[in-house]
Amino acid sequence: MRIEIEHLYKSFSNSKVVLEDINFCDEVTSLSVVGPSGGGKSTLLRIIGGLLSPTSGSVTVDGTKLVQDERHLIQYRREIGFVFQQGGLFHHMTGRENIIRPLVSVHGYSEKDAADRADELLTRFGLADDGHKLPAALSGGQRQRIAIARAVAPNPKLLLLDEPTSALDPEYTTEVLNMVSELSSTGIRFIIVTHEMGFARKACDKVAFLQGGNVVEYGVSQEVFSSPATPQFRQFLGKMFEWS
Amino acid sequence: MSLASSGSLISRNEGQDNMNLFIEKEGKKAAPLIAALNIVIVCAAIIAFFWVSLAIIDLKFDFSFLPKYRNWILNGFKTSLGISLLSLVLSLLIGILSAVGTSSRILALRYFCRGYITVIRGTPLMTQIYLFYYIIGTAWGIESRFISGALILSIFEGAYISEIIRGSYLSIDETQLEAARAVGFNRRQTLRFVILPQMVARTVPALAGQFASIIKDSSLLSIIAVVELSQSFKEISTSTFHLFESYFTLGAIYLCLTLPISFISKRLERRFYYEN
């Protein structure tokens, strides 16, 4: 999938500039976005996901430019899966209903097909016994895995994950990242914002390092991580691995 | 140091064990028998207090006149319940409309709704009853005291319900709305599948509590001579001179109405409790 970003700016009403002239053009299969907090990672992911409109600039996906009005964005979002850092599952629905409802109401599945699809995904990811529970009764890791299952259920053309493990205890981080990696191996394209450097390096083809609203460094993960070209990324990695 | 502190810990635990008939242990629910014992003690203390107070001023009650007036009481009861039920429905309608209105893009509507909520919540119901009944009601020829009573009460309670509804909307997590957009819901679907179910869960218990308020507040309609429960007892007390007995019976009947409602409200709260 080809993603093209041109002269993308985003500032919020408090006039803080979050993204400053982002330019990007590449095929995306598995991309990690890393960088310090406040660097604009989540904002960029939301713009790519059609959840947020840029102040100026454009995003083009597979040759089609994103039109920034609600009617077009709804259509676009339906082809994208999005996973939030936390609290993305609907609180009042069981995990299973969380998967079924959008399939039926948005993607036109019959109730039965949607239920079959939900059960198939829950079973595949070891969640068969947890589907009937409300999110509040699930562990953080189970919640995130169901959120991912909900996002991939309608076979989106791109999966976007916004720090899916940042709110989790370390023991749950692995099970969530394993699931992303497994999905990736079955051909799902994804962009992940993450602080898990090991995952960014080993499970993602490409990495973008975002700092101060700019893409400071971009390239093939294996190369960029072993020999960072910029002092900023080197310094960032130094901090990330200080205690590991 | 560690020995000393563990020693004091033990003696504190022993102290708690001695006291556990009256003090609930942290994180533990009191046994039903112990709870009942404490409830009896509280009731006995309250009854004793009033008993002594009555003895001091040498007051004796005589409720024997009540059965004679049971039809008055029954009619008053029916009127109170009727007005309250009608008001519940109307005030819910007014509450929903004005809650939506406060964030309307039509500015006149928005300011009207905000003004309505502020003024109604900031003035006594009695003032509103006089204003709406004697001035507005008379001017526009609303004859029935029952209807105008229910309307006035609905206007009053609607302002509070409006705030309940607005509060429960504002308490919906921002991420829930963003997730609704992310899965591709349009505005109608977001309202239907996410906002309304979550709002109902938060609003219904508070609404049940508000219904108890409506029942109590309906007693003020006696000032425009709606013969509801309070007015019935006012009339009974003036014709029998049993002032205290009449009003205490009135209080007991209101309690019989409101206690089950607050019980139901608690139950609903638990039923809809799905977070954390």
Coordinates of C-alpha atoms in Angstrom, one line a residue:
Chain A
M1 CA 0.0 0.0 0.0
R2 CA 1.4 3.3 -1.0
I3 CA 1.1 6.2 1.4
E4 CA 2.0 9.7 0.4
I5 CA 2.1 12.6 2.8
E6 CA 2.8 16.1 1.6
H7 CA 3.6 19.2 3.6
L8 CA 1.4 18.0 6.5
Y9 CA 0.9 20.5 9.3
K10 CA -1.2 20.2 12.4
S11 CA -1.7 22.7 15.1
F12 CA -4.4 22.7 17.8
S13 CA -6.5 25.5 19.0
N14 CA -4.0 26.3 21.7
S15 CA -1.8 27.2 18.7
K16 CA 0.8 24.5 19.7
V17 CA 2.2 23.1 16.5
V18 CA 2.3 19.3 16.7
L19 CA 3.2 18.4 13.2
E20 CA 5.5 20.6 11.1
D21 CA 5.9 19.9 7.4
I22 CA 5.7 16.1 7.4
N23 CA 6.7 14.6 4.0
F24 CA 6.6 10.9 3.4
C25 CA 6.2 8.6 0.4
D26 CA 6.7 4.9 0.4
E27 CA 5.1 1.4 0.2
V28 CA 3.8 0.4 3.7
T29 CA 3.7 -3.1 4.8
S30 CA 4.7 -2.9 8.4
L31 CA 5.8 0.4 9.8
S32 CA 6.7 1.5 13.3
V33 CA 6.5 5.1 14.4
V34 CA 8.8 5.8 17.3
G35 CA 10.0 8.9 19.2
P36 CA 9.7 10.9 22.4
S37 CA 6.3 11.7 23.9
G38 CA 4.7 14.8 22.5
G39 CA 6.6 14.3 19.2
G40 CA 3.3 14.1 17.2
K41 CA 3.2 10.3 16.7
S42 CA -0.4 9.8 17.8
T43 CA -1.6 12.9 15.9
L44 CA 0.0 11.7 12.7
L45 CA -1.6 8.2 13.1
R46 CA -5.0 9.8 13.7
I47 CA -4.7 11.9 10.5
I48 CA -3.7 8.8 8.5
G49 CA -6.7 7.0 10.1
G50 CA -9.1 9.8 9.1
L51 CA -10.0 10.6 12.7
L52 CA -8.4 14.0 12.7
S53 CA -8.0 16.6 9.9
P54 CA -4.7 18.2 9.3
T55 CA -4.4 22.0 9.4
S56 CA -2.8 21.9 5.9
G57 CA -1.2 19.4 3.6
S58 CA -2.4 16.2 2.2
V59 CA -2.5 12.4 2.7
T60 CA -2.8 10.1 -0.3
V61 CA -3.5 6.4 0.1
D62 CA -3.0 4.2 -3.0
G63 CA -3.3 7.2 -5.2
T64 CA -6.5 8.5 -3.7
K65 CA -6.2 11.8 -1.8
L66 CA -8.1 12.0 1.5
V67 CA -11.0 14.4 1.2
Q68 CA -11.3 16.1 4.6
D69 CA -15.1 16.1 5.0
E70 CA -17.1 13.8 7.3
R71 CA -19.0 12.0 4.5
H72 CA -15.8 10.9 2.7
L73 CA -13.9 10.2 6.0
I74 CA -16.6 7.8 7.2
Q75 CA -16.2 5.8 4.1
Y76 CA -12.5 5.9 4.4
R77 CA -12.5 4.9 8.1
R78 CA -14.5 1.8 7.3
E79 CA -11.6 0.5 5.3
I80 CA -9.1 1.1 8.2
G81 CA -8.8 -0.7 11.5
F82 CA -7.8 1.4 14.5
V83 CA -6.7 0.3 17.9
F84 CA -6.4 2.8 20.7
Q85 CA -4.0 2.9 23.6
Q86 CA -6.8 2.0 26.0
G87 CA -10.5 2.2 26.5
G88 CA -11.3 1.7 22.9
L89 CA -13.8 -1.2 23.4
F90 CA -17.4 -0.1 24.0
H91 CA -17.8 -0.4 27.8
H92 CA -21.4 -1.6 27.7
M93 CA -20.9 -4.4 25.2
T94 CA -19.3 -7.8 25.7
G95 CA -16.1 -8.4 23.8
R96 CA -18.0 -10.5 21.2
E97 CA -20.6 -7.8 20.7
N98 CA -17.8 -5.3 20.2
I99 CA -16.7 -7.3 17.2
I100 CA -20.2 -8.2 15.9
R101 CA -21.9 -4.8 16.1
P102 CA -19.7 -2.9 13.6
L103 CA -19.7 -5.9 11.2
V104 CA -23.5 -5.9 11.1
S105 CA -24.2 -2.1 11.2
V106 CA -21.2 -0.8 9.2
H107 CA -20.1 -3.6 6.9
G108 CA -23.5 -5.2 6.1
Y109 CA -22.8 -8.7 7.6
S110 CA -25.8 -10.7 8.6
E111 CA -26.0 -11.4 12.4
K112 CA -25.0 -15.0 11.8
D113 CA -22.0 -14.2 9.6
A114 CA -20.9 -11.6 12.0
A115 CA -21.2 -13.9 14.9
D116 CA -19.3 -16.6 13.0
R117 CA -16.5 -14.2 12.2
A118 CA -16.3 -13.0 15.8
D119 CA -16.1 -16.5 17.1
E120 CA -13.5 -17.5 14.5
L121 CA -11.2 -14.6 15.6
L122 CA -11.8 -15.1 19.3
T123 CA -10.9 -18.8 19.0
R124 CA -7.9 -18.1 16.8
F125 CA -6.5 -15.7 19.4
G126 CA -7.3 -17.8 22.5
L127 CA -10.1 -15.6 23.6
A128 CA -13.0 -18.0 23.1
D129 CA -13.7 -18.1 26.9
D130 CA -13.6 -14.3 27.3
G131 CA -15.9 -13.1 24.5
H132 CA -19.0 -13.0 26.6
K133 CA -17.4 -10.8 29.2
L134 CA -17.7 -7.0 29.5
P135 CA -14.4 -5.2 29.0
A136 CA -14.4 -4.3 32.7
A137 CA -14.1 -8.0 33.5
L138 CA -11.2 -8.6 31.2
S139 CA -7.5 -8.1 31.8
G140 CA -5.7 -5.2 30.0
G141 CA -4.1 -7.7 27.6
Q142 CA -7.4 -9.4 26.7
R143 CA -9.0 -6.0 26.1
Q144 CA -6.4 -5.0 23.7
R145 CA -6.4 -8.3 21.9
I146 CA -10.2 -8.1 21.5
A147 CA -9.8 -4.5 20.3
I148 CA -7.3 -5.7 17.7
A149 CA -9.7 -8.5 16.7
R150 CA -12.5 -6.0 16.3
A151 CA -10.2 -3.8 14.1
V152 CA -9.2 -6.7 11.8
A153 CA -12.6 -8.4 11.7
P154 CA -13.8 -6.6 8.5
N155 CA -10.5 -7.2 6.7
P156 CA -9.3 -3.6 6.6
K157 CA -6.7 -2.6 4.1
L158 CA -4.6 -1.1 6.8
L159 CA -4.4 -1.6 10.6
L160 CA -3.4 1.4 12.7
L161 CA -2.3 0.8 16.3
D162 CA -1.7 3.7 18.7
E163 CA 0.6 2.6 21.5
P164 CA -1.5 -0.6 22.0
T165 CA 0.7 -1.8 24.9
S166 CA 1.7 1.4 26.7
A167 CA -1.0 1.1 29.3
L168 CA -0.3 -2.6 29.9
D169 CA 1.7 -4.5 32.5
P170 CA 4.8 -6.0 30.9
E171 CA 3.4 -9.6 31.1
Y172 CA 0.5 -8.6 28.8
T173 CA 2.7 -6.6 26.3
T174 CA 4.1 -9.8 24.8
E175 CA 0.8 -11.4 24.1
V176 CA -0.5 -8.3 22.4
L177 CA 2.6 -7.9 20.3
N178 CA 2.6 -11.6 19.3
M179 CA -0.9 -11.1 18.0
V180 CA 0.2 -8.1 15.9
S181 CA 3.1 -10.1 14.6
E182 CA 1.0 -13.1 13.7
L183 CA -1.5 -10.9 11.9
S184 CA 1.4 -9.3 10.0
S185 CA 2.7 -12.7 8.9
T186 CA -0.7 -13.4 7.4
G187 CA -0.4 -10.3 5.2
I188 CA -2.1 -7.6 7.2
R189 CA -0.4 -4.2 6.7
F190 CA 0.0 -2.1 9.7
I191 CA 1.4 1.1 11.2
I192 CA 2.2 1.0 14.9
V193 CA 3.1 3.8 17.2
T194 CA 5.1 2.2 20.0
H195 CA 7.8 2.4 22.6
E196 CA 8.7 -1.3 22.3
M197 CA 12.0 -0.9 20.4
G198 CA 12.5 -4.6 20.1
F199 CA 9.2 -5.0 18.3
A200 CA 9.9 -2.0 16.1
R201 CA 13.2 -3.4 15.1
K202 CA 12.3 -7.1 14.6
A203 CA 8.7 -7.1 13.6
C204 CA 8.4 -4.0 11.4
D205 CA 10.1 -3.6 8.0
K206 CA 10.4 0.1 8.3
V207 CA 10.7 2.7 11.1
A208 CA 10.0 6.4 11.2
F209 CA 11.5 8.4 14.0
L210 CA 9.4 11.4 14.9
Q211 CA 10.6 14.3 17.0
G212 CA 9.3 17.8 17.4
G213 CA 6.7 17.3 14.7
N214 CA 9.2 16.1 12.1
V215 CA 10.3 12.8 10.6
V216 CA 13.9 13.0 11.7
E217 CA 14.9 9.6 10.4
Y218 CA 13.2 7.0 8.2
G219 CA 14.4 3.7 6.8
V220 CA 14.6 0.0 7.0
S221 CA 14.4 -1.1 10.6
Q222 CA 17.4 -3.4 10.7
E223 CA 19.6 -0.7 9.2
V224 CA 18.3 2.3 11.0
F225 CA 18.4 0.6 14.4
S226 CA 21.9 -0.8 14.0
S227 CA 23.4 2.4 12.6
P228 CA 21.3 5.5 13.2
A229 CA 22.2 8.3 10.9
T230 CA 21.1 11.2 13.0
P231 CA 22.4 12.2 16.5
Q232 CA 18.8 12.7 17.7
F233 CA 17.8 9.1 17.0
R234 CA 21.1 7.8 18.5
Q235 CA 20.4 9.9 21.6
F236 CA 16.8 8.6 21.8
L237 CA 17.9 5.0 21.4
G238 CA 20.5 5.5 24.1
K239 CA 17.8 6.6 26.5
M240 CA 15.5 3.8 25.6
F241 CA 18.1 1.1 26.2
E242 CA 19.8 2.7 29.2
W243 CA 18.3 0.1 31.6
S244 CA 17.9 -2.9 29.3
Chain B
M1 CA 12.2 -1.7 65.2
S2 CA 10.4 -4.3 63.1
L3 CA 9.6 -6.3 66.2
A4 CA 8.1 -3.3 67.9
S5 CA 5.9 -2.4 65.0
S6 CA 4.7 -6.0 64.5
G7 CA 3.9 -6.2 68.2
S8 CA 1.7 -3.1 68.0
L9 CA 0.1 -4.5 64.9
I10 CA -1.0 -7.6 66.8
S11 CA -2.4 -5.7 69.7
R12 CA -4.3 -3.4 67.2
N13 CA -5.8 -6.5 65.6
E14 CA -6.9 -7.8 68.9
G15 CA -8.5 -4.5 69.7
Q16 CA -10.5 -4.7 66.5
D17 CA -11.7 -8.2 67.2
N18 CA -13.1 -7.1 70.5
M19 CA -15.0 -4.2 68.8
N20 CA -16.3 -6.1 65.8
L21 CA -19.9 -6.1 66.9
F22 CA -20.1 -2.4 66.1
I23 CA -17.3 -1.6 63.7
E24 CA -17.0 -3.0 60.2
K25 CA -13.6 -4.4 59.3
E26 CA -11.9 -2.8 56.4
G27 CA -12.9 -4.4 53.2
K28 CA -15.3 -6.8 54.8
K29 CA -19.1 -6.6 54.8
A30 CA -20.7 -6.9 58.2
A31 CA -22.6 -10.1 58.9
P32 CA -26.4 -9.8 58.5
L33 CA -27.0 -10.5 62.2
I34 CA -24.5 -7.8 63.3
A35 CA -26.0 -5.4 60.8
A36 CA -29.5 -6.1 62.2
L37 CA -28.3 -5.6 65.7
N38 CA -26.9 -2.2 64.9
I39 CA -30.0 -1.2 63.0
V40 CA -32.2 -2.1 66.0
I41 CA -29.9 0.0 68.3
V42 CA -30.2 3.0 66.0
C43 CA -34.0 2.7 65.8
A44 CA -34.3 2.2 69.5
A45 CA -32.2 5.3 70.2
I46 CA -34.3 7.4 67.8
I47 CA -37.6 6.1 69.2
A48 CA -36.4 6.7 72.8
F49 CA -35.4 10.3 71.9
F50 CA -38.9 11.1 70.6
W51 CA -40.6 9.2 73.4
V52 CA -38.8 11.2 76.0
S53 CA -39.5 14.4 74.1
L54 CA -43.2 13.6 74.0
A55 CA -43.1 12.7 77.7
I56 CA -41.5 16.1 78.6
I57 CA -44.2 18.1 77.0
D58 CA -46.8 15.6 78.0
L59 CA -48.2 15.0 74.5
K60 CA -50.4 12.0 73.6
F61 CA -51.4 10.9 70.1
D62 CA -54.8 9.7 69.1
F63 CA -55.0 8.2 65.6
S64 CA -58.5 6.8 66.0
F65 CA -60.0 9.4 63.8
L66 CA -58.1 8.2 60.7
P67 CA -60.4 5.4 59.4
K68 CA -63.3 7.8 59.1
Y69 CA -61.3 9.8 56.6
R70 CA -60.0 7.0 54.5
N71 CA -61.8 8.1 51.4
W72 CA -60.3 11.6 51.6
I73 CA -56.9 10.0 52.1
L74 CA -57.4 7.5 49.2
N75 CA -58.5 10.3 46.8
G76 CA -55.6 12.5 47.8
F77 CA -53.3 9.5 47.3
K78 CA -54.6 8.9 43.9
T79 CA -54.3 12.5 42.9
S80 CA -50.7 12.7 44.2
L81 CA -49.7 9.6 42.4
G82 CA -51.5 10.7 39.2
I83 CA -49.9 14.1 39.1
S84 CA -46.5 12.6 39.9
L85 CA -46.7 10.0 37.1
L86 CA -47.9 12.5 34.6
S87 CA -45.1 14.9 35.7
L88 CA -42.5 12.2 35.4
V89 CA -43.4 11.6 31.8
L90 CA -43.7 15.3 30.9
S91 CA -40.6 16.4 32.9
L92 CA -38.6 13.7 31.2
L93 CA -39.7 15.0 27.8
I94 CA -38.9 18.6 28.8
G95 CA -35.6 17.5 30.3
I96 CA -34.5 15.7 27.2
L97 CA -35.6 18.6 24.9
S98 CA -33.9 21.2 27.0
A99 CA -30.8 19.2 27.4
V100 CA -30.5 18.9 23.7
G101 CA -31.4 22.5 23.3
T102 CA -28.6 23.8 25.5
S103 CA -26.1 22.7 22.8
S104 CA -28.2 23.6 19.8
R105 CA -26.6 25.6 17.0
I106 CA -29.7 27.8 16.9
L107 CA -28.6 30.4 19.3
A108 CA -32.0 31.7 20.4
L109 CA -33.0 28.1 21.4
R110 CA -29.7 27.5 23.2
Y111 CA -30.0 30.6 25.3
F112 CA -33.7 30.0 26.0
C113 CA -32.9 26.5 27.3
R114 CA -29.9 27.7 29.4
G115 CA -32.0 30.5 30.8
Y116 CA -34.9 28.1 31.6
I117 CA -32.6 25.7 33.5
T118 CA -30.9 28.5 35.4
V119 CA -34.0 30.4 36.5
I120 CA -36.1 27.4 37.4
R121 CA -33.3 25.8 39.4
G122 CA -32.5 29.1 41.1
T123 CA -36.1 30.0 42.3
P124 CA -38.4 28.3 44.8
L125 CA -41.1 26.0 43.4
M126 CA -43.7 28.1 45.3
T127 CA -42.8 31.2 43.4
Q128 CA -43.2 29.3 40.1
I129 CA -46.5 27.8 41.2
Y130 CA -47.9 31.3 41.9
L131 CA -46.5 32.7 38.7
F132 CA -47.6 30.0 36.4
Y133 CA -51.0 29.2 38.0
Y134 CA -52.4 32.7 38.8
I135 CA -50.8 34.7 36.0
I136 CA -50.0 32.5 33.0
G137 CA -52.7 29.9 33.8
T138 CA -55.4 32.5 34.2
A139 CA -54.3 34.5 31.2
W140 CA -54.4 31.5 28.9
G141 CA -57.5 29.9 30.5
I142 CA -56.1 26.7 31.9
E143 CA -59.0 25.7 34.1
S144 CA -58.0 22.3 35.5
R145 CA -55.9 22.5 38.7
F146 CA -54.8 18.9 38.1
I147 CA -53.5 19.7 34.6
S148 CA -51.9 23.0 35.5
G149 CA -50.4 21.4 38.7
A150 CA -48.8 18.6 36.7
L151 CA -47.6 21.1 34.1
I152 CA -46.0 23.4 36.7
L153 CA -44.4 20.5 38.4
S154 CA -43.1 19.2 35.1
I155 CA -41.5 22.5 34.2
F156 CA -39.8 22.6 37.6
E157 CA -38.5 19.0 37.6
G158 CA -37.6 19.1 33.9
A159 CA -34.9 21.6 34.7
Y160 CA -33.3 19.1 37.1
I161 CA -33.7 16.2 34.8
S162 CA -32.1 18.3 32.0
E163 CA -29.0 18.6 34.2
I164 CA -29.0 14.9 34.9
I165 CA -29.1 14.1 31.2
R166 CA -26.5 16.7 30.4
G167 CA -24.2 15.4 33.1
S168 CA -24.5 11.8 31.9
Y169 CA -23.8 12.9 28.4
L170 CA -20.7 14.8 29.5
S171 CA -19.5 11.8 31.5
I172 CA -19.2 9.6 28.4
D173 CA -15.6 8.9 27.8
E174 CA -14.1 10.8 24.8
T175 CA -12.3 7.6 23.7
Q176 CA -15.7 5.9 23.4
L177 CA -16.8 8.5 20.9
E178 CA -13.5 8.3 19.0
A179 CA -13.8 4.5 18.9
A180 CA -17.3 4.8 17.5
R181 CA -15.9 6.9 14.6
A182 CA -13.0 4.5 14.2
V183 CA -15.2 1.5 13.7
G184 CA -17.1 3.5 11.0
F185 CA -20.3 4.4 12.8
N186 CA -22.1 7.5 11.5
R187 CA -23.6 10.0 13.8
R188 CA -27.0 8.2 14.1
Q189 CA -25.3 4.8 14.7
T190 CA -23.0 6.4 17.3
L191 CA -26.0 7.8 19.1
R192 CA -27.9 4.5 18.9
F193 CA -25.2 2.0 19.7
V194 CA -22.9 4.0 22.0
I195 CA -24.2 7.2 23.4
L196 CA -27.8 6.2 24.3
P197 CA -27.0 2.8 25.9
Q198 CA -24.3 4.4 28.1
M199 CA -26.5 7.4 28.9
V200 CA -29.5 5.2 29.9
A201 CA -27.2 3.2 32.2
R202 CA -26.2 6.4 34.0
T203 CA -29.5 8.3 33.8
V204 CA -32.0 5.7 34.9
P205 CA -30.9 5.4 38.5
A206 CA -30.8 9.1 38.9
L207 CA -34.2 9.4 37.3
A208 CA -35.7 7.0 39.8
G209 CA -34.4 9.2 42.5
Q210 CA -35.9 12.3 40.8
F211 CA -39.2 10.6 40.8
A212 CA -39.1 10.5 44.6
S213 CA -38.4 14.2 44.5
I214 CA -41.4 14.7 42.2
I215 CA -43.7 12.9 44.6
K216 CA -42.5 15.0 47.5
D217 CA -42.5 18.3 45.6
S218 CA -46.1 17.6 44.4
S219 CA -47.2 18.4 48.0
L220 CA -46.5 22.1 47.3
L221 CA -49.4 22.1 44.8
S222 CA -51.7 22.2 47.9
I223 CA -51.1 26.0 47.8
I224 CA -53.2 26.2 44.7
A225 CA -55.8 23.9 46.3
V226 CA -55.1 20.8 44.3
V227 CA -56.6 18.2 46.5
E228 CA -53.7 15.9 46.6
L229 CA -52.4 14.0 49.6
S230 CA -51.0 17.0 51.6
Q231 CA -54.1 19.1 50.9
S232 CA -56.3 16.1 52.0
F233 CA -54.5 16.0 55.3
K234 CA -54.5 19.7 55.7
E235 CA -58.3 19.5 55.5
I236 CA -58.5 16.5 57.8
S237 CA -56.4 18.3 60.4
T238 CA -58.5 21.5 60.3
S239 CA -61.7 19.5 60.7
T240 CA -60.4 17.2 63.4
F241 CA -57.9 19.4 65.2
H242 CA -55.5 16.5 65.2
L243 CA -52.7 18.5 63.6
F244 CA -49.7 16.3 64.5
E245 CA -51.3 13.0 63.9
S246 CA -52.5 14.1 60.4
Y247 CA -49.1 15.4 59.3
F248 CA -47.2 12.4 60.7
T249 CA -49.5 10.0 58.9
L250 CA -48.9 12.1 55.8
G251 CA -45.1 11.7 56.3
A252 CA -45.5 8.0 56.7
I253 CA -47.4 7.7 53.5
Y254 CA -44.8 9.7 51.6
L255 CA -42.1 7.4 53.0
C256 CA -44.1 4.4 51.8
L257 CA -44.0 5.9 48.3
T258 CA -40.4 7.1 48.2
L259 CA -38.6 4.2 50.0
P260 CA -39.4 1.6 47.4
I261 CA -38.3 4.1 44.7
S262 CA -35.0 4.7 46.3
F263 CA -34.6 0.9 46.7
I264 CA -35.4 0.4 43.0
S265 CA -33.0 3.2 42.2
K266 CA -30.2 1.4 44.1
R267 CA -31.0 -1.8 42.4
L268 CA -30.8 -0.2 38.9
E269 CA -27.5 1.4 39.8
R270 CA -26.1 -2.0 40.5
R271 CA -27.7 -3.6 37.4
F272 CA -26.2 -1.0 35.1
Y273 CA -22.8 -1.0 36.8
Y274 CA -20.5 -2.1 34.0
E275 CA -17.5 0.0 34.5
N276 CA -14.4 -0.9 36.4

